[in-house]
């Protein structure tokens, strides 16, 4: 098994006859650590706390089977045909209904359907970022976003978070520092609700402040909100987009509220930006799959989709509880974590001296996988953090996984006491997203 | 109705508060002419010879409905879940079986499933092209390819074709000219079979010569082959990839042989390139839709897919015949066209003095739409050419459409004789692809 950065891998690379042909942007493309270990990490005996895969077992597959079969029989000539890059009009209207739950008053014309919100992110970066442009993002931030920013050679400047999310004073400071350095901020990328990977939510009182800072400095806000409807106490926070429609580009997704494998997401953008997004999307995929859009549209009109979200919410709350109680029971002194009120993730800080990236292969040997913190930073931080995803395994497996993880950490601490700090491999910057860390 | 380049449109643009924020690459993003006229062109009374939409009515929707419904019921937890950016392994094996029909001996590991072959094109350009790099492409070339090249700020240099496809001597000359200018060719983009839009096929005797020139000059070949199995006399030509696996990146698609709305295409690439493609694809869409891949996989294993291709072939041959006989019957002297042996398109050169771009709005008023030639060139040529797509309308509608088109051309000729040449609007460079011109 070759880990990134090891000699065997580099040797293999130097044999690539196409090496001198690649674009400069490929230099930033590296695989996530967990993917390098995927063959082992995906064995059934390994409890994976690494992946962001939704709990699909909660879906009504039988009735979906009937609806989708009927869709092909009735509307197959449309479902299997090319559509527009803008997206199916009826679905765009329904998407506006979904967004209304977060206080957004959007027009269907300003919605662009994308192949998952990852494509939305990629398209937004495509139309805004020249190489060297700065993107502000929470530190840590979503690994897939860092991958897109890197693909367009944008430079990420992280902004600190605390238990109430992005810190406005830190944002202000970061903006001034970038301006002082003569660089150009293109947008603030933020995940306000149930953050991936940090699990925190931007306090409502901070939202106006964040928007105001961005407005004052002429910085666009890109609001990524895949988890907003998954608040465990049923609270839905007002979207940033709801109060500043002209300066916020909103990214949404059905991956977490319905089904990830359909890859249906969307962007809601100011009108002029929307036109550019459609053109960018045409050159990227011509159009999103028509079938998938019609499936989501039919699902929204024939199923109790709000009830389904409630079902998901309850399942994730149960899993969150399992993770938190196991952390409380097993983690060694010196570890800290947050208790998320929604979404999929706990962000864990391990005791000093433990390196989560160096520890990962040993954890997998001990039959537990996680996403190490370094993948969520563009600047090399995160080696004392890791992300626990509680979305997919059963509560019982989560408890077992956390117990194993605690033992691995304790072993590392012993090693550290005996031999000094473990050595991390060279930091490789942002990693690529993949379903196992997304 | 605002046409691109008209004052009202530019006025609207200057009101865009985000104008100074866009990346440099957006300067090349312009909508296709036909899309600007879409609201009119898509009225039922208009015969559209513009679109590249496949003739899906030939599909067995009833049995597909049953299979897809069953797929959700049986494998829903996989079909609706995230997958890998590489693609579903079983489908990648089946794709190798499909490619074997064209003499390709590919390994499933070297196949990357993409969201249509448009995404394949976009990913290949992403990993190879820095701004200013040169891509060689037939002149004319696929509008969607030009859109992707433009999105990455690559410069397209066209290479002449004749009735036998790409002219090797012209390729050699183009390479030397680019080298002399101190520029760097990243790859040759070519559609060897039943070219879009030119309808011609690269003669078998020329294939080795094209590969040899590219090898000699260290130029990668990107072979785009969506129509290869749609030869009307049943001939399947050997893929370029089949004789030069190390220097050819092959793009394939199920859009024309099965169903376009699923957006399932693929790239077969040399091993090292494939790794980069997977990383690029992760940042673009995370993964292609799992459901769509499983649908294609099941279709290939449960349906007579070769028989279906034969059915498509016969339908398209009948339509080609309708188009050619109508052209022979109606077109004025001074028009020329080719008779394609497969695929979807006839490339028509109109009499001198007629401008196909300027004529388009008048044609739509006369209830016929087409794709004007200018969209298929990156360098402003093509105003005396247009593309006729015979794939979608019935033979009867095709005949009627060609008859109307001939009348519009005759009217233009009369205008020209009376008032001098019609004035084309400023050439806007490569246009974006869209389903109506794809």
PDB file of C-alpha atoms in Angstrom, chain A residues 116-364:
ATOM      1  CA  UNK A 116     -24.900  17.859  -6.414  1.00  0.00           C
ATOM      2  CA  UNK A 117     -23.944  21.038  -4.631  1.00  0.00           C
ATOM      3  CA  UNK A 118     -20.319  20.077  -5.280  1.00  0.00           C
ATOM      4  CA  UNK A 119     -20.903  21.106  -8.883  1.00  0.00           C
ATOM      5  CA  UNK A 120     -22.521  24.309  -7.654  1.00  0.00           C
ATOM      6  CA  UNK A 121     -19.361  25.054  -5.697  1.00  0.00           C
ATOM      7  CA  UNK A 122     -17.198  24.231  -8.660  1.00  0.00           C
ATOM      8  CA  UNK A 123     -19.238  26.464 -10.963  1.00  0.00           C
ATOM      9  CA  UNK A 124     -19.248  29.383  -8.537  1.00  0.00           C
ATOM     10  CA  UNK A 125     -15.474  29.091  -8.241  1.00  0.00           C
ATOM     11  CA  UNK A 126     -15.155  28.797 -12.011  1.00  0.00           C
ATOM     12  CA  UNK A 127     -16.950  32.037 -12.691  1.00  0.00           C
ATOM     13  CA  UNK A 128     -15.375  34.050  -9.883  1.00  0.00           C
ATOM     14  CA  UNK A 129     -11.838  32.873  -9.241  1.00  0.00           C
ATOM     15  CA  UNK A 130      -8.744  33.659 -11.215  1.00  0.00           C
ATOM     16  CA  UNK A 131      -5.531  32.002 -10.037  1.00  0.00           C
ATOM     17  CA  UNK A 132      -4.278  33.739  -6.907  1.00  0.00           C
ATOM     18  CA  UNK A 133      -7.636  35.191  -5.900  1.00  0.00           C
ATOM     19  CA  UNK A 134      -8.398  34.776  -2.224  1.00  0.00           C
ATOM     20  CA  UNK A 135     -11.374  32.854  -0.879  1.00  0.00           C
ATOM     21  CA  UNK A 136     -12.158  33.270   2.803  1.00  0.00           C
ATOM     22  CA  UNK A 137     -13.438  30.127   4.490  1.00  0.00           C
ATOM     23  CA  UNK A 138     -13.965  28.934   8.011  1.00  0.00           C
ATOM     24  CA  UNK A 139     -11.059  27.007   9.468  1.00  0.00           C
ATOM     25  CA  UNK A 140     -11.669  24.091   9.256  1.00  0.00           C
ATOM     26  CA  UNK A 141     -13.812  23.964   6.104  1.00  0.00           C
ATOM     27  CA  UNK A 142     -15.466  21.404   3.853  1.00  0.00           C
ATOM     28  CA  UNK A 143     -12.823  19.301   2.131  1.00  0.00           C
ATOM     29  CA  UNK A 144     -14.716  19.328  -1.174  1.00  0.00           C
ATOM     30  CA  UNK A 145     -14.797  23.098  -1.216  1.00  0.00           C
ATOM     31  CA  UNK A 146     -11.056  23.244  -0.632  1.00  0.00           C
ATOM     32  CA  UNK A 147     -10.664  20.817  -3.546  1.00  0.00           C
ATOM     33  CA  UNK A 148     -12.628  23.081  -5.882  1.00  0.00           C
ATOM     34  CA  UNK A 149     -10.814  26.212  -4.756  1.00  0.00           C
ATOM     35  CA  UNK A 150      -7.518  24.443  -5.330  1.00  0.00           C
ATOM     36  CA  UNK A 151      -8.614  23.279  -8.793  1.00  0.00           C
ATOM     37  CA  UNK A 152      -9.020  26.926  -9.789  1.00  0.00           C
ATOM     38  CA  UNK A 153      -5.795  27.912  -8.001  1.00  0.00           C
ATOM     39  CA  UNK A 154      -7.598  30.191  -5.588  1.00  0.00           C
ATOM     40  CA  UNK A 155      -5.864  30.813  -2.290  1.00  0.00           C
ATOM     41  CA  UNK A 156      -7.806  29.971   0.850  1.00  0.00           C
ATOM     42  CA  UNK A 157      -7.489  32.172   3.918  1.00  0.00           C
ATOM     43  CA  UNK A 158      -9.112  30.572   6.928  1.00  0.00           C
ATOM     44  CA  UNK A 159     -11.213  32.505   9.415  1.00  0.00           C
ATOM     45  CA  UNK A 160     -11.574  31.290  12.986  1.00  0.00           C
ATOM     46  CA  UNK A 161     -14.739  29.766  14.390  1.00  0.00           C
ATOM     47  CA  UNK A 162     -15.871  29.285  17.945  1.00  0.00           C
ATOM     48  CA  UNK A 163     -18.890  27.526  19.436  1.00  0.00           C
ATOM     49  CA  UNK A 164     -21.103  30.161  17.765  1.00  0.00           C
ATOM     50  CA  UNK A 165     -19.563  29.652  14.341  1.00  0.00           C
ATOM     51  CA  UNK A 166     -17.565  32.118  12.282  1.00  0.00           C
ATOM     52  CA  UNK A 167     -16.129  34.891  14.474  1.00  0.00           C
ATOM     53  CA  UNK A 168     -17.034  38.309  12.971  1.00  0.00           C
ATOM     54  CA  UNK A 169     -13.971  40.022  14.458  1.00  0.00           C
ATOM     55  CA  UNK A 170     -11.735  37.367  12.910  1.00  0.00           C
ATOM     56  CA  UNK A 171     -13.479  37.862   9.582  1.00  0.00           C
ATOM     57  CA  UNK A 172     -12.897  41.600   9.740  1.00  0.00           C
ATOM     58  CA  UNK A 173      -9.269  41.026  10.615  1.00  0.00           C
ATOM     59  CA  UNK A 174      -8.747  38.543   7.793  1.00  0.00           C
ATOM     60  CA  UNK A 175     -10.286  40.909   5.251  1.00  0.00           C
ATOM     61  CA  UNK A 176      -8.038  43.745   6.342  1.00  0.00           C
ATOM     62  CA  UNK A 177      -4.959  41.543   6.277  1.00  0.00           C
ATOM     63  CA  UNK A 178      -5.708  40.354   2.736  1.00  0.00           C
ATOM     64  CA  UNK A 179      -6.424  43.889   1.569  1.00  0.00           C
ATOM     65  CA  UNK A 180      -3.222  45.099   3.175  1.00  0.00           C
ATOM     66  CA  UNK A 181      -1.296  42.386   1.341  1.00  0.00           C
ATOM     67  CA  UNK A 182      -2.724  43.752  -1.898  1.00  0.00           C
ATOM     68  CA  UNK A 183      -4.652  40.586  -2.624  1.00  0.00           C
ATOM     69  CA  UNK A 184      -8.193  40.305  -3.796  1.00  0.00           C
ATOM     70  CA  UNK A 185     -10.929  38.491  -1.879  1.00  0.00           C
ATOM     71  CA  UNK A 186     -13.480  37.024  -4.267  1.00  0.00           C
ATOM     72  CA  UNK A 187     -15.896  35.601  -1.756  1.00  0.00           C
ATOM     73  CA  UNK A 188     -16.484  34.297   1.732  1.00  0.00           C
ATOM     74  CA  UNK A 189     -17.357  30.611   1.632  1.00  0.00           C
ATOM     75  CA  UNK A 190     -19.375  29.689   4.695  1.00  0.00           C
ATOM     76  CA  UNK A 191     -21.409  26.768   6.005  1.00  0.00           C
ATOM     77  CA  UNK A 192     -23.581  28.515   8.586  1.00  0.00           C
ATOM     78  CA  UNK A 193     -25.602  25.535   9.833  1.00  0.00           C
ATOM     79  CA  UNK A 194     -24.256  22.355  11.454  1.00  0.00           C
ATOM     80  CA  UNK A 195     -20.886  22.947   9.913  1.00  0.00           C
ATOM     81  CA  UNK A 196     -18.887  20.310   8.072  1.00  0.00           C
ATOM     82  CA  UNK A 197     -16.589  19.340   9.741  1.00  0.00           C
ATOM     83  CA  UNK A 198     -16.849  21.533  12.862  1.00  0.00           C
ATOM     84  CA  UNK A 199     -20.482  20.751  13.761  1.00  0.00           C
ATOM     85  CA  UNK A 200     -21.164  24.311  14.964  1.00  0.00           C
ATOM     86  CA  UNK A 201     -23.866  26.756  13.845  1.00  0.00           C
ATOM     87  CA  UNK A 202     -23.454  30.458  13.187  1.00  0.00           C
ATOM     88  CA  UNK A 203     -25.355  32.274  15.931  1.00  0.00           C
ATOM     89  CA  UNK A 204     -28.320  34.202  14.579  1.00  0.00           C
ATOM     90  CA  UNK A 205     -27.051  37.455  16.117  1.00  0.00           C
ATOM     91  CA  UNK A 206     -23.810  37.097  14.171  1.00  0.00           C
ATOM     92  CA  UNK A 207     -25.448  36.651  10.784  1.00  0.00           C
ATOM     93  CA  UNK A 208     -26.221  40.304  10.138  1.00  0.00           C
ATOM     94  CA  UNK A 209     -22.740  41.216  11.277  1.00  0.00           C
ATOM     95  CA  UNK A 210     -21.060  38.781   8.866  1.00  0.00           C
ATOM     96  CA  UNK A 211     -23.221  40.045   6.014  1.00  0.00           C
ATOM     97  CA  UNK A 212     -22.463  43.645   6.914  1.00  0.00           C
ATOM     98  CA  UNK A 213     -18.698  43.099   6.946  1.00  0.00           C
ATOM     99  CA  UNK A 214     -18.830  41.426   3.556  1.00  0.00           C
ATOM    100  CA  UNK A 215     -21.026  44.164   2.089  1.00  0.00           C
ATOM    101  CA  UNK A 216     -18.767  46.881   3.408  1.00  0.00           C
ATOM    102  CA  UNK A 217     -15.714  45.312   1.787  1.00  0.00           C
ATOM    103  CA  UNK A 218     -17.443  44.350  -1.464  1.00  0.00           C
ATOM    104  CA  UNK A 219     -17.097  40.633  -0.790  1.00  0.00           C
ATOM    105  CA  UNK A 220     -19.655  38.174  -2.108  1.00  0.00           C
ATOM    106  CA  UNK A 221     -20.983  35.538   0.314  1.00  0.00           C
ATOM    107  CA  UNK A 222     -21.278  31.922  -0.812  1.00  0.00           C
ATOM    108  CA  UNK A 223     -23.593  30.174   1.630  1.00  0.00           C
ATOM    109  CA  UNK A 224     -23.390  26.381   1.545  1.00  0.00           C
ATOM    110  CA  UNK A 225     -26.301  24.842   3.361  1.00  0.00           C
ATOM    111  CA  UNK A 226     -26.748  21.095   2.916  1.00  0.00           C
ATOM    112  CA  UNK A 227     -27.668  20.420   6.537  1.00  0.00           C
ATOM    113  CA  UNK A 228     -29.903  23.388   7.396  1.00  0.00           C
ATOM    114  CA  UNK A 229     -33.098  21.345   7.718  1.00  0.00           C
ATOM    115  CA  UNK A 230     -31.461  18.739   9.938  1.00  0.00           C
ATOM    116  CA  UNK A 231     -31.577  20.604  13.252  1.00  0.00           C
ATOM    117  CA  UNK A 232     -32.251  18.107  16.024  1.00  0.00           C
ATOM    118  CA  UNK A 233     -34.605  20.295  17.994  1.00  0.00           C
ATOM    119  CA  UNK A 234     -36.483  21.206  14.835  1.00  0.00           C
ATOM    120  CA  UNK A 235     -35.045  24.712  14.714  1.00  0.00           C
ATOM    121  CA  UNK A 236     -34.487  26.050  11.211  1.00  0.00           C
ATOM    122  CA  UNK A 237     -32.211  29.081  11.084  1.00  0.00           C
ATOM    123  CA  UNK A 238     -32.788  31.972   8.706  1.00  0.00           C
ATOM    124  CA  UNK A 239     -30.499  31.638   5.704  1.00  0.00           C
ATOM    125  CA  UNK A 240     -27.977  34.421   5.083  1.00  0.00           C
ATOM    126  CA  UNK A 241     -29.569  34.629   1.650  1.00  0.00           C
ATOM    127  CA  UNK A 242     -32.918  35.493   3.214  1.00  0.00           C
ATOM    128  CA  UNK A 243     -31.694  38.907   4.356  1.00  0.00           C
ATOM    129  CA  UNK A 244     -29.213  39.791   1.610  1.00  0.00           C
ATOM    130  CA  UNK A 245     -30.439  38.416  -1.725  1.00  0.00           C
ATOM    131  CA  UNK A 246     -28.155  40.607  -3.844  1.00  0.00           C
ATOM    132  CA  UNK A 247     -24.893  39.668  -2.205  1.00  0.00           C
ATOM    133  CA  UNK A 248     -25.344  35.999  -1.331  1.00  0.00           C
ATOM    134  CA  UNK A 249     -25.018  32.985  -3.609  1.00  0.00           C
ATOM    135  CA  UNK A 250     -26.823  30.096  -1.933  1.00  0.00           C
ATOM    136  CA  UNK A 251     -25.955  26.416  -2.447  1.00  0.00           C
ATOM    137  CA  UNK A 252     -28.512  23.741  -1.655  1.00  0.00           C
ATOM    138  CA  UNK A 253     -28.707  19.983  -1.992  1.00  0.00           C
ATOM    139  CA  UNK A 254     -31.089  17.050  -1.822  1.00  0.00           C
ATOM    140  CA  UNK A 255     -28.223  14.740  -0.863  1.00  0.00           C
ATOM    141  CA  UNK A 256     -28.876  14.929   2.863  1.00  0.00           C
ATOM    142  CA  UNK A 257     -32.638  15.496   2.899  1.00  0.00           C
ATOM    143  CA  UNK A 258     -33.485  12.907   0.246  1.00  0.00           C
ATOM    144  CA  UNK A 259     -30.898  10.845  -1.675  1.00  0.00           C
ATOM    145  CA  UNK A 260     -27.218  11.561  -2.308  1.00  0.00           C
ATOM    146  CA  UNK A 261     -26.830   9.143  -5.231  1.00  0.00           C
ATOM    147  CA  UNK A 262     -29.150  11.217  -7.403  1.00  0.00           C
ATOM    148  CA  UNK A 263     -26.665  14.101  -7.300  1.00  0.00           C
ATOM    149  CA  UNK A 264     -29.240  16.856  -7.376  1.00  0.00           C
ATOM    150  CA  UNK A 265     -28.209  20.150  -5.878  1.00  0.00           C
ATOM    151  CA  UNK A 266     -28.782  23.762  -6.805  1.00  0.00           C
ATOM    152  CA  UNK A 267     -27.487  27.293  -6.741  1.00  0.00           C
ATOM    153  CA  UNK A 268     -29.692  30.293  -6.062  1.00  0.00           C
ATOM    154  CA  UNK A 269     -27.866  33.346  -7.351  1.00  0.00           C
ATOM    155  CA  UNK A 270     -28.473  36.998  -8.103  1.00  0.00           C
ATOM    156  CA  UNK A 271     -29.907  37.228 -11.606  1.00  0.00           C
ATOM    157  CA  UNK A 272     -26.775  38.321 -13.479  1.00  0.00           C
ATOM    158  CA  UNK A 273     -24.658  35.711 -11.732  1.00  0.00           C
ATOM    159  CA  UNK A 274     -27.218  33.057 -12.570  1.00  0.00           C
ATOM    160  CA  UNK A 275     -26.757  33.723 -16.302  1.00  0.00           C
ATOM    161  CA  UNK A 276     -23.031  33.135 -15.988  1.00  0.00           C
ATOM    162  CA  UNK A 277     -23.611  29.985 -13.947  1.00  0.00           C
ATOM    163  CA  UNK A 278     -25.826  28.491 -16.645  1.00  0.00           C
ATOM    164  CA  UNK A 279     -23.161  29.149 -19.275  1.00  0.00           C
ATOM    165  CA  UNK A 280     -20.492  27.640 -17.040  1.00  0.00           C
ATOM    166  CA  UNK A 281     -22.681  24.604 -16.370  1.00  0.00           C
ATOM    167  CA  UNK A 282     -23.218  24.058 -20.091  1.00  0.00           C
ATOM    168  CA  UNK A 283     -19.510  23.751 -20.662  1.00  0.00           C
ATOM    169  CA  UNK A 284     -19.171  21.465 -17.624  1.00  0.00           C
ATOM    170  CA  UNK A 285     -21.920  18.868 -18.174  1.00  0.00           C
ATOM    171  CA  UNK A 286     -24.217  20.254 -20.907  1.00  0.00           C
ATOM    172  CA  UNK A 287     -27.156  19.649 -18.547  1.00  0.00           C
ATOM    173  CA  UNK A 288     -27.821  17.868 -15.262  1.00  0.00           C
ATOM    174  CA  UNK A 289     -29.477  14.459 -15.656  1.00  0.00           C
ATOM    175  CA  UNK A 290     -33.132  14.996 -16.511  1.00  0.00           C
ATOM    176  CA  UNK A 291     -34.245  11.726 -14.929  1.00  0.00           C
ATOM    177  CA  UNK A 292     -32.805  12.656 -11.555  1.00  0.00           C
ATOM    178  CA  UNK A 293     -34.506  16.017 -11.584  1.00  0.00           C
ATOM    179  CA  UNK A 294     -37.864  14.470 -12.439  1.00  0.00           C
ATOM    180  CA  UNK A 295     -37.400  11.895  -9.674  1.00  0.00           C
ATOM    181  CA  UNK A 296     -36.813  14.622  -7.098  1.00  0.00           C
ATOM    182  CA  UNK A 297     -39.704  16.637  -8.475  1.00  0.00           C
ATOM    183  CA  UNK A 298     -42.058  13.685  -8.286  1.00  0.00           C
ATOM    184  CA  UNK A 299     -40.798  12.756  -4.838  1.00  0.00           C
ATOM    185  CA  UNK A 300     -41.504  16.268  -3.584  1.00  0.00           C
ATOM    186  CA  UNK A 301     -45.032  16.191  -5.015  1.00  0.00           C
ATOM    187  CA  UNK A 302     -46.011  12.633  -4.070  1.00  0.00           C
ATOM    188  CA  UNK A 303     -44.191  11.973  -0.791  1.00  0.00           C
ATOM    189  CA  UNK A 304     -44.317  13.566   2.619  1.00  0.00           C
ATOM    190  CA  UNK A 305     -40.853  15.042   2.200  1.00  0.00           C
ATOM    191  CA  UNK A 306     -41.087  17.123   5.349  1.00  0.00           C
ATOM    192  CA  UNK A 307     -41.998  13.984   7.278  1.00  0.00           C
ATOM    193  CA  UNK A 308     -39.000  12.244   5.713  1.00  0.00           C
ATOM    194  CA  UNK A 309     -36.712  15.048   6.882  1.00  0.00           C
ATOM    195  CA  UNK A 310     -38.138  14.627  10.374  1.00  0.00           C
ATOM    196  CA  UNK A 311     -37.401  10.894  10.188  1.00  0.00           C
ATOM    197  CA  UNK A 312     -33.818  11.625   9.123  1.00  0.00           C
ATOM    198  CA  UNK A 313     -33.472  14.207  11.880  1.00  0.00           C
ATOM    199  CA  UNK A 314     -34.548  11.738  14.533  1.00  0.00           C
ATOM    200  CA  UNK A 315     -32.226   9.052  13.216  1.00  0.00           C
ATOM    201  CA  UNK A 316     -29.287  11.454  13.226  1.00  0.00           C
ATOM    202  CA  UNK A 317     -30.117  12.747  16.676  1.00  0.00           C
ATOM    203  CA  UNK A 318     -30.059   9.198  18.020  1.00  0.00           C
ATOM    204  CA  UNK A 319     -26.675   8.690  16.358  1.00  0.00           C
ATOM    205  CA  UNK A 320     -25.355  11.987  17.630  1.00  0.00           C
ATOM    206  CA  UNK A 321     -26.391  10.937  21.148  1.00  0.00           C
ATOM    207  CA  UNK A 322     -24.613   7.609  20.733  1.00  0.00           C
ATOM    208  CA  UNK A 323     -21.436   9.366  19.603  1.00  0.00           C
ATOM    209  CA  UNK A 324     -21.476  11.940  22.389  1.00  0.00           C
ATOM    210  CA  UNK A 325     -22.175   9.460  25.165  1.00  0.00           C
ATOM    211  CA  UNK A 326     -19.419   7.176  23.908  1.00  0.00           C
ATOM    212  CA  UNK A 327     -16.999  10.100  23.714  1.00  0.00           C
ATOM    213  CA  UNK A 328     -17.853  11.046  27.283  1.00  0.00           C
ATOM    214  CA  UNK A 329     -17.376   7.475  28.409  1.00  0.00           C
ATOM    215  CA  UNK A 330     -14.141   6.610  26.603  1.00  0.00           C
ATOM    216  CA  UNK A 331     -12.071   9.597  25.561  1.00  0.00           C
ATOM    217  CA  UNK A 332      -8.895  10.272  27.535  1.00  0.00           C
ATOM    218  CA  UNK A 333      -8.401  13.481  29.481  1.00  0.00           C
ATOM    219  CA  UNK A 334      -7.117  16.215  27.207  1.00  0.00           C
ATOM    220  CA  UNK A 335      -9.618  15.461  24.425  1.00  0.00           C
ATOM    221  CA  UNK A 336     -12.334  17.997  23.644  1.00  0.00           C
ATOM    222  CA  UNK A 337     -15.307  17.986  21.300  1.00  0.00           C
ATOM    223  CA  UNK A 338     -18.501  19.826  20.554  1.00  0.00           C
ATOM    224  CA  UNK A 339     -22.067  18.568  20.790  1.00  0.00           C
ATOM    225  CA  UNK A 340     -23.687  19.391  17.428  1.00  0.00           C
ATOM    226  CA  UNK A 341     -27.349  20.398  17.329  1.00  0.00           C
ATOM    227  CA  UNK A 342     -27.827  19.051  13.823  1.00  0.00           C
ATOM    228  CA  UNK A 343     -26.045  17.631  10.802  1.00  0.00           C
ATOM    229  CA  UNK A 344     -23.573  14.768  10.646  1.00  0.00           C
ATOM    230  CA  UNK A 345     -20.342  15.655  12.462  1.00  0.00           C
ATOM    231  CA  UNK A 346     -18.431  15.922  15.717  1.00  0.00           C
ATOM    232  CA  UNK A 347     -15.087  17.708  15.616  1.00  0.00           C
ATOM    233  CA  UNK A 348     -12.671  16.180  18.072  1.00  0.00           C
ATOM    234  CA  UNK A 349      -9.435  17.655  19.401  1.00  0.00           C
ATOM    235  CA  UNK A 350      -7.092  14.954  20.714  1.00  0.00           C
ATOM    236  CA  UNK A 351      -4.566  15.349  23.537  1.00  0.00           C
ATOM    237  CA  UNK A 352      -1.356  17.190  22.801  1.00  0.00           C
ATOM    238  CA  UNK A 353       1.324  15.094  21.165  1.00  0.00           C
ATOM    239  CA  UNK A 354      -1.108  12.939  19.200  1.00  0.00           C
ATOM    240  CA  UNK A 355      -1.061  13.454  15.431  1.00  0.00           C
ATOM    241  CA  UNK A 356      -4.363  12.431  13.841  1.00  0.00           C
ATOM    242  CA  UNK A 357      -2.908  12.080  10.370  1.00  0.00           C
ATOM    243  CA  UNK A 358      -0.016   9.889  11.467  1.00  0.00           C
ATOM    244  CA  UNK A 359      -2.409   7.874  13.640  1.00  0.00           C
ATOM    245  CA  UNK A 360      -4.889   7.031  10.871  1.00  0.00           C
ATOM    246  CA  UNK A 361      -3.239   3.853   9.512  1.00  0.00           C
ATOM    247  CA  UNK A 362      -2.938   2.514  13.070  1.00  0.00           C
ATOM    248  CA  UNK A 363      -6.579   3.340  13.772  1.00  0.00           C
ATOM    249  CA  UNK A 364      -7.645   1.410  10.708  1.00  0.00           C
TER     250      UNK A 364
END
